[in-house]
Coordinates of C-alpha atoms and ligand atoms in Angstrom, one line a residue:
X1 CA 0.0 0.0 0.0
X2 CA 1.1 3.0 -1.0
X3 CA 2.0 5.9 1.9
X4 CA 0.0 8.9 1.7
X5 CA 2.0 12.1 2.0
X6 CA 1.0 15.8 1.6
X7 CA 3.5 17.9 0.3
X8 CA 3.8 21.3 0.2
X9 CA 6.6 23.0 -2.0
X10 CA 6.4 26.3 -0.8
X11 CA 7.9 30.0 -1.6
X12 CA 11.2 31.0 -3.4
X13 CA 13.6 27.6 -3.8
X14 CA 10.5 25.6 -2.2
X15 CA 9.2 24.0 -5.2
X16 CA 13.0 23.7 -6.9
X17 CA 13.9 21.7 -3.4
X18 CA 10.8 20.3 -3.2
X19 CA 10.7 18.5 -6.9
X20 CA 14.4 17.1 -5.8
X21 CA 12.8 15.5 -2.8
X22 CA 10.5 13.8 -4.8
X23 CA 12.5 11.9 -7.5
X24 CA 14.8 11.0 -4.8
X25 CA 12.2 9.8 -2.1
X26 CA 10.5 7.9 -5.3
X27 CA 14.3 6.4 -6.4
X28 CA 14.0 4.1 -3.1
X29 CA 11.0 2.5 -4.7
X30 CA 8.6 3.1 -1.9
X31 CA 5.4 3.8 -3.1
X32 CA 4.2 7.7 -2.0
X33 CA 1.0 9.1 -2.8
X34 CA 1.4 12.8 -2.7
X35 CA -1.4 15.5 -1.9
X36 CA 0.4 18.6 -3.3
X37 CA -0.7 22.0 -1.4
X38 CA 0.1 25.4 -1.4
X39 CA 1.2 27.6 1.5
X40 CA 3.2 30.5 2.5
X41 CA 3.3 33.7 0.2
X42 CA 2.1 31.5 -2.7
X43 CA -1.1 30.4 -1.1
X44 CA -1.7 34.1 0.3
X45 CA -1.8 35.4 -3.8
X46 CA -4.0 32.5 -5.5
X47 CA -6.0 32.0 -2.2
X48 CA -5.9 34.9 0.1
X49 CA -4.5 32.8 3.1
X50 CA -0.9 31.8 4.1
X51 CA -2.2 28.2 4.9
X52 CA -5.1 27.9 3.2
X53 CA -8.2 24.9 4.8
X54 CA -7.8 21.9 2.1
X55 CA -3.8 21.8 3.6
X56 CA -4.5 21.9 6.8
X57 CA -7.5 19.5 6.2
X58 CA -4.7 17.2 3.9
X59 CA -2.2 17.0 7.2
X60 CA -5.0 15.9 9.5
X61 CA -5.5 13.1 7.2
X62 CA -2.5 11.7 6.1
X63 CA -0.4 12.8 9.7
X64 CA 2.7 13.6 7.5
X65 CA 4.4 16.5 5.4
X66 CA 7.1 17.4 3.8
X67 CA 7.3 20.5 3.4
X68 CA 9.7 23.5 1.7
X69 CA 10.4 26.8 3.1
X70 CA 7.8 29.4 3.5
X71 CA 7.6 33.4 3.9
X72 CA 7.1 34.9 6.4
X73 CA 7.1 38.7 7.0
X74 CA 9.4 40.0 9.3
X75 CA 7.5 42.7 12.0
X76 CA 3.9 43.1 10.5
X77 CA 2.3 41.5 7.7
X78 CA 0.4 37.9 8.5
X79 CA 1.4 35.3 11.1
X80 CA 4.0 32.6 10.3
X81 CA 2.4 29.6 8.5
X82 CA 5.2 27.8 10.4
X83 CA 4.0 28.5 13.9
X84 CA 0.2 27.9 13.0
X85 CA 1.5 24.8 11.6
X86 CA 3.0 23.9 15.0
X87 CA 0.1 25.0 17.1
X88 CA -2.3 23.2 14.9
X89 CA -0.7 19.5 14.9
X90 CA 0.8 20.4 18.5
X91 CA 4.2 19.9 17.1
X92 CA 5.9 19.2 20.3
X93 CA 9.3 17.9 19.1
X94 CA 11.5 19.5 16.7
X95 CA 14.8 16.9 15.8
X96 CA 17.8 18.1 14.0
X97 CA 20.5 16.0 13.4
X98 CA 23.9 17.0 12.1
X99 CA 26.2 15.0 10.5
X100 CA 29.3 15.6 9.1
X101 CA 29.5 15.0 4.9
X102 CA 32.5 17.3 4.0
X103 CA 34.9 17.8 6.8
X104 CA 34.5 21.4 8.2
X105 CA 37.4 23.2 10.0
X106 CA 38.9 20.7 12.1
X107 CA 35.7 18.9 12.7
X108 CA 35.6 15.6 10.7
X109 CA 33.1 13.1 12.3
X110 CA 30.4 15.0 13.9
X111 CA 27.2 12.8 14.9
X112 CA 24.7 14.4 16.7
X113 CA 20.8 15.0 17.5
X114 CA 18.9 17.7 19.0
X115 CA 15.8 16.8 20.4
X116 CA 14.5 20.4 21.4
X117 CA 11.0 20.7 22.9
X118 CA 9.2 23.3 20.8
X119 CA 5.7 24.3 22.4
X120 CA 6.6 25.7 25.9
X121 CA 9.5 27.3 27.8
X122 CA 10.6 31.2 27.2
X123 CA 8.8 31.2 24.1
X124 CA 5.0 30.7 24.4
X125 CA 4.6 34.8 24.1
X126 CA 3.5 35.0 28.1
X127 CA 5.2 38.5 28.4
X128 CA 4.2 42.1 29.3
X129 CA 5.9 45.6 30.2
X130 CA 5.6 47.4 33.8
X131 CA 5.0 51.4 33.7
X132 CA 7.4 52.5 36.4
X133 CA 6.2 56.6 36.4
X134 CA 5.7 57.7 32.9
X135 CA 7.6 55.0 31.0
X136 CA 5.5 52.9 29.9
X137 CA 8.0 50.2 29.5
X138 CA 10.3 50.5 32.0
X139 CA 10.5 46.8 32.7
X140 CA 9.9 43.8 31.1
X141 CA 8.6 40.4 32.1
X142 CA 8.6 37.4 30.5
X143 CA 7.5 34.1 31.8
X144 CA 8.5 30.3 30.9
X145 CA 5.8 28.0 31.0
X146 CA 7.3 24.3 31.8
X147 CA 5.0 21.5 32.3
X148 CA 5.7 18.1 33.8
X149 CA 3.4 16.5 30.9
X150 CA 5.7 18.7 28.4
X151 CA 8.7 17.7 30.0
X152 CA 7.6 14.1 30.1
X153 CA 6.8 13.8 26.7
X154 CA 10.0 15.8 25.0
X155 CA 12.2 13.8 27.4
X156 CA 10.8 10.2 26.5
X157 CA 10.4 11.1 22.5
X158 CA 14.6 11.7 23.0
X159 CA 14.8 7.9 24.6
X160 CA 12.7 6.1 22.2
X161 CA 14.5 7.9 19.5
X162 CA 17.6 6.6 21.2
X163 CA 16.5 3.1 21.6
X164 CA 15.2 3.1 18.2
X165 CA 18.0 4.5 16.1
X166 CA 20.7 2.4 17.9
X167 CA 22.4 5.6 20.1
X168 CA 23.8 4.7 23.1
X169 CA 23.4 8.2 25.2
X170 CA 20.7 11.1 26.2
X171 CA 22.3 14.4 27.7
X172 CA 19.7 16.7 29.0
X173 CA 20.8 19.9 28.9
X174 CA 19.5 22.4 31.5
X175 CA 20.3 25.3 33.7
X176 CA 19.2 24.1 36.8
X177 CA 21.6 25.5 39.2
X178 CA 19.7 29.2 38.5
X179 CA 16.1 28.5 37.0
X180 CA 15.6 26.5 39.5
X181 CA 11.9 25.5 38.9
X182 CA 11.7 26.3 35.1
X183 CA 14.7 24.0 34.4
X184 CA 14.6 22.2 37.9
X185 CA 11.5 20.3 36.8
X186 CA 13.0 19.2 33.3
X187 CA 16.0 18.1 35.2
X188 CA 13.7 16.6 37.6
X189 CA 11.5 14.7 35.1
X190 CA 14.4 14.0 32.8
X191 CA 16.2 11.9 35.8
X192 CA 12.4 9.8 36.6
X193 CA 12.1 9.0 33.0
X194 CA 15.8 8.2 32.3
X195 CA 15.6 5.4 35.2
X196 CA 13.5 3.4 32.9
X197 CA 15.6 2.9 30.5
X198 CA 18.8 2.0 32.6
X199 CA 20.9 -0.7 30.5
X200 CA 19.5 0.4 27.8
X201 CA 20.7 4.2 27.1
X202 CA 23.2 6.1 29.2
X203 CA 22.3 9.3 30.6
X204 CA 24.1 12.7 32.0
X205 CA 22.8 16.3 32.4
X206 CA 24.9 19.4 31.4
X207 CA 24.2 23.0 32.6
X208 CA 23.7 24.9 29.2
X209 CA 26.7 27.2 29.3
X210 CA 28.7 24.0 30.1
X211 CA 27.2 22.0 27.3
X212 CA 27.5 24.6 24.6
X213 CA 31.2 24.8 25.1
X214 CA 31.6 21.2 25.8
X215 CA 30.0 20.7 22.0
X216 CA 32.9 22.8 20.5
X217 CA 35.9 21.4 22.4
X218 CA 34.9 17.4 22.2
X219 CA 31.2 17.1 20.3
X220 CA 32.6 13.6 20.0
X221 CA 31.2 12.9 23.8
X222 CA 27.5 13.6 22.4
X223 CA 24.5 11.7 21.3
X224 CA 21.5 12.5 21.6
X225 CA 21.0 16.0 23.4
X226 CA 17.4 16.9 25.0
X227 CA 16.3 20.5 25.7
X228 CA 14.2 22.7 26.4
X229 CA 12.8 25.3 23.9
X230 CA 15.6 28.3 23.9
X231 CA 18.3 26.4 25.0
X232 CA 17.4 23.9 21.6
X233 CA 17.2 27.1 19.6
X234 CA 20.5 28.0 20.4
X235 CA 22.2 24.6 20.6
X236 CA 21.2 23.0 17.5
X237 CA 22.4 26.4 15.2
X238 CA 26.0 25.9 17.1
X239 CA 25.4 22.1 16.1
X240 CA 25.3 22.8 12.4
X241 CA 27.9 25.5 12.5
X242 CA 30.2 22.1 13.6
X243 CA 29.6 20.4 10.0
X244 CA 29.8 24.2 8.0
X245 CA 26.8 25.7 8.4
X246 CA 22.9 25.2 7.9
X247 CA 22.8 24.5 4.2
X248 CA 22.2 20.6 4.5
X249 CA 20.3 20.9 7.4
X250 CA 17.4 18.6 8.0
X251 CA 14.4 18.9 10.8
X252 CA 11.5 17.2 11.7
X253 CA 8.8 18.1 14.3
X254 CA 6.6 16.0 15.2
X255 CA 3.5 16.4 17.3
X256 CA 0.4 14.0 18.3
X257 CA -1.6 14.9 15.5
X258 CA 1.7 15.1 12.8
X259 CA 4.6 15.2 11.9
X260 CA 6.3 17.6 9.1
X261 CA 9.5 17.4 7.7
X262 CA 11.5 20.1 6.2
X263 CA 14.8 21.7 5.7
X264 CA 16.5 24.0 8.5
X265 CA 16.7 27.3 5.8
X266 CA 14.5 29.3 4.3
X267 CA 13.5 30.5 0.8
X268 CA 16.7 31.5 -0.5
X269 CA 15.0 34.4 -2.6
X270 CA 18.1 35.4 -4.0
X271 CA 18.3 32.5 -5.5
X272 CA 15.0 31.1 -6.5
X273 CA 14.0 29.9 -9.8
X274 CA 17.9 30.0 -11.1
X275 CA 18.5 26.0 -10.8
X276 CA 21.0 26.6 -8.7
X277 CA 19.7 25.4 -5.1
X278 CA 21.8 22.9 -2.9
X279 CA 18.5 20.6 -2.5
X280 CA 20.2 18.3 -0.1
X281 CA 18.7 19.6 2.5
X282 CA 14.9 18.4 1.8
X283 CA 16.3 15.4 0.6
X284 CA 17.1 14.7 3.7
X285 CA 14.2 15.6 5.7
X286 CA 12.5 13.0 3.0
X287 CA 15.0 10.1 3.9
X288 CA 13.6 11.3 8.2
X289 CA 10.4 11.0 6.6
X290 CA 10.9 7.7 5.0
X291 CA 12.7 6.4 8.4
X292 CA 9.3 7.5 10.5
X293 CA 7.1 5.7 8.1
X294 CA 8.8 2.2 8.7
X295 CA 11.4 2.2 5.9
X296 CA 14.8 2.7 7.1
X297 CA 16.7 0.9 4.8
X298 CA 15.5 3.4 2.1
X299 CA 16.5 5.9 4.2
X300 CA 19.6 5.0 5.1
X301 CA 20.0 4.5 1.3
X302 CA 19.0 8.3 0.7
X303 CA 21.5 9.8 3.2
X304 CA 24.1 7.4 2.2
X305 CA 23.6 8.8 -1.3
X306 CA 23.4 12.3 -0.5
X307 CA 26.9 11.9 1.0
X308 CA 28.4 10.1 -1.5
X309 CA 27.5 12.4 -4.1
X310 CA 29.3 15.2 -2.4
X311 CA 32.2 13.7 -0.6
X312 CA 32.9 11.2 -2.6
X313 CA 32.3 11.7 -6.4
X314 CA 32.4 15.5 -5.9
X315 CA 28.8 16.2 -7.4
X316 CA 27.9 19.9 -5.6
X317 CA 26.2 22.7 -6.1
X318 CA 27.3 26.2 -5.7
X319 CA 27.3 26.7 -2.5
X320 CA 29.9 24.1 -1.9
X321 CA 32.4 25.4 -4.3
X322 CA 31.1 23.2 -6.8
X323 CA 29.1 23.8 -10.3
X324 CA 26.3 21.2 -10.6
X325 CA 23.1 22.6 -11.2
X326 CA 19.6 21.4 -8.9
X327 CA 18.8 19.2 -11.5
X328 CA 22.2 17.5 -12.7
X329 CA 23.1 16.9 -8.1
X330 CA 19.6 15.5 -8.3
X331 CA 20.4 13.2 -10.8
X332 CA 22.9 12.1 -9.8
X333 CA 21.5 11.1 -6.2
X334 CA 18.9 9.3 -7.7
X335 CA 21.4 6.9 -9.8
X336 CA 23.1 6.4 -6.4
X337 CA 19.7 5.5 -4.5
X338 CA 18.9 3.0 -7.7
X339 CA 22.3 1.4 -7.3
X340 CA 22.7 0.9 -3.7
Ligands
LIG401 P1 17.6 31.6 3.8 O1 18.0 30.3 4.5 O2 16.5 31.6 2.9 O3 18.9 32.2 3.1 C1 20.1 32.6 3.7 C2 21.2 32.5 2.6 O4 21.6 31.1 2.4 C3 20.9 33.1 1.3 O5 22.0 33.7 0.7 C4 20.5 31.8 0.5 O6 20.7 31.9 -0.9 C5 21.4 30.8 1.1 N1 20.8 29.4 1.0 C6 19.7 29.0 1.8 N2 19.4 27.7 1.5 C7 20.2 27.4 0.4 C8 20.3 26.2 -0.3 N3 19.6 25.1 -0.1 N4 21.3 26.2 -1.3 C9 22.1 27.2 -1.5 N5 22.0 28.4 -0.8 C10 21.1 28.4 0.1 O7 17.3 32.6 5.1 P2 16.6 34.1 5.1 O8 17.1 34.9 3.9 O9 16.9 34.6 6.4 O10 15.1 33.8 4.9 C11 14.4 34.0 3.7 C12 12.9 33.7 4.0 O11 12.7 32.3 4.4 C13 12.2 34.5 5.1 O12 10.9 34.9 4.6 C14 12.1 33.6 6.2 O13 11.1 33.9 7.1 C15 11.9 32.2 5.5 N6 12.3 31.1 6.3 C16 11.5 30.0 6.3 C17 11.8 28.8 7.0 C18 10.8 27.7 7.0 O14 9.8 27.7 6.3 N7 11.1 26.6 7.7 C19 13.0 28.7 7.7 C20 13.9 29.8 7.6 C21 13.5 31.0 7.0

């Protein structure tokens, strides 16, 4: 039976990326039905919403997306598709691996994955100014909202994700010592749910300061890293800068109604429609997708090819100091995914 997928291409590179994805995910041989569906700045001009109903509507029924970048207007203008996205299928956790392909500065085998917990902590928007005499914003409060149900959840998706992709260590990363109920309950949770899977996968806290420079000095003591919402915000863009940057970065978040794949940048505007996009990126977040639907040996195939392509046989696109064009990098992955 075929898996039912909704895609959505998206703005600027989106549907160059997007198409990429496609041929490639389709190379494995497993059979996708796709529900193609606009959104973003695209959607807004043919149907006067950033994510129009029948997308939304598509998600709920097939649970999975992959999805290119979409606009969104910095300062006014309408609210992100992405965060309505999240809210919507309660997208709880956002994972980004990083793995090194080409060896960057003197980092050469860099395997790691953020599990960040993307629905609470500094950045649900509970925050207001204080008038202090006539200034009317003379201080500023904001509040994180931690939950032991949050925690819970974020915490045991890291473990099973562990357990399930063969990784032999969880670090929760926290600041305990100072937030000491915010972070003091993740810390807290994180050591109850850890106890169950003694044996099985190790586990160690870092304080966040500690941890981010621990990741530059010896990433190689990392696995699996769990967080909470900022401190994964941060975290995982200092994990890509450790294999060059987040040009073949892959994400998925995943939620209890869905989960959506995609690629870590955005539109690339200055680049759009020029056939010149690095669509690794989405390829990637297609070979996550194909591992959460059951078929891991066509996803291993997919990332094995990706690599290849660039490290090996020296296939790249501009932005790796190579000349290949979207189409002929694309290619050439998909001959690689036929033949492995
Ligand atoms: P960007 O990632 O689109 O581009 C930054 C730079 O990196 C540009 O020079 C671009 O050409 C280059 N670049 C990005 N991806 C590339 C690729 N695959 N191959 C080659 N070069 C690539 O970041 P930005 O300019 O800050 O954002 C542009 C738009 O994208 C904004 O509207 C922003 O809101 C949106 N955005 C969306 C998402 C998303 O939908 N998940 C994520 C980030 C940004």
């Amino acid at each position: 039976m075929a898996h039912r997928v909704t895609l959505i291409p998206g703005d600027g590179v989106g549907p160059e990326v997007a198409a990429a994805a496609v041929k490639v995910v389709e190379a494995t041989g497993v059979r996708i039905e796709w529900d193609s569906h606009a959104a973003g700045s695209s959607a807004l001009e043919r149907r006067g919403q950033p994510l129009p109903d029948p997308a939304i509507e598509s998600i709920r029924a097939t649970h999975l997306a992959l999805k290119g970048p979409l606009e969104t207007p910095i300062g006014g203008g309408y609210r992100s598709a992405n965060v309505a996205l999240r809210q919507i299928f309660e997208l709880y956790a956002n994972v980004r691996p990083v793995k090194t392909i080409l060896p960057f500065r003197s980092y050469d085998a860099i395997d790691l994955v953020m599990v960040r917990e993307n629905t609470e902590g500094l950045y649900v928007g509970v925050e207001h100014f204080v008038r202090v005499g006539d200034d009317p914003r003379a201080v500023a409060e904001s509040a994180a909202i931690v939950t032991r149900k949050g925690c819970e959840r974020i915490i045991r998706f890291a473990f099973e994700y562990a357990v399930q992709h063969g990784r032999r260590k969880v670090t929760l990363v926290h600041k305990a010592n100072i937030l000491k109920m915010a972070s003091g309950l993740f810390l807290e949770v994180g050591r109850e749910v850890a106890k169950e899977y003694d044996g099985r996968v190790a586990f160690e806290d870092k304080i966040i300061d500690n941890a981010a420079m621990q990741l530059v000095i010896r990433p190689e003591q990392f696995d699996v890293l769990v967080t909470t919402n900022m401190f994964g915000d941060i975290l995982s863009d200092e994990m890509a800068g450790l294999v060059g940057g987040l040009g073949l970065a892959a994400s998925a978040n995943v939620g209890t109604g869905a989960a959506i794949f995609e690629a870590v940048h955005g539109t690339a505007p200055d680049i759009a429609a020029q056939g010149v996009v690095n669509p690794s990126a989405l390829i990637l977040a297609g070979a996550m997708m194909l591992d959460h639907i059951g078929e891991a040996d066509a996803a291993r195939r997919v990332q094995e090819a990706v690599a290849h392509a660039i490290r090996v046989d020296g296939v790249r696109t501009k932005d790796l100091g190579g000349t290949a064009s979207t189409s002929a990098f694309t290619e050439h992955v998909v001959k690689l995914v036929r033949r492995n």
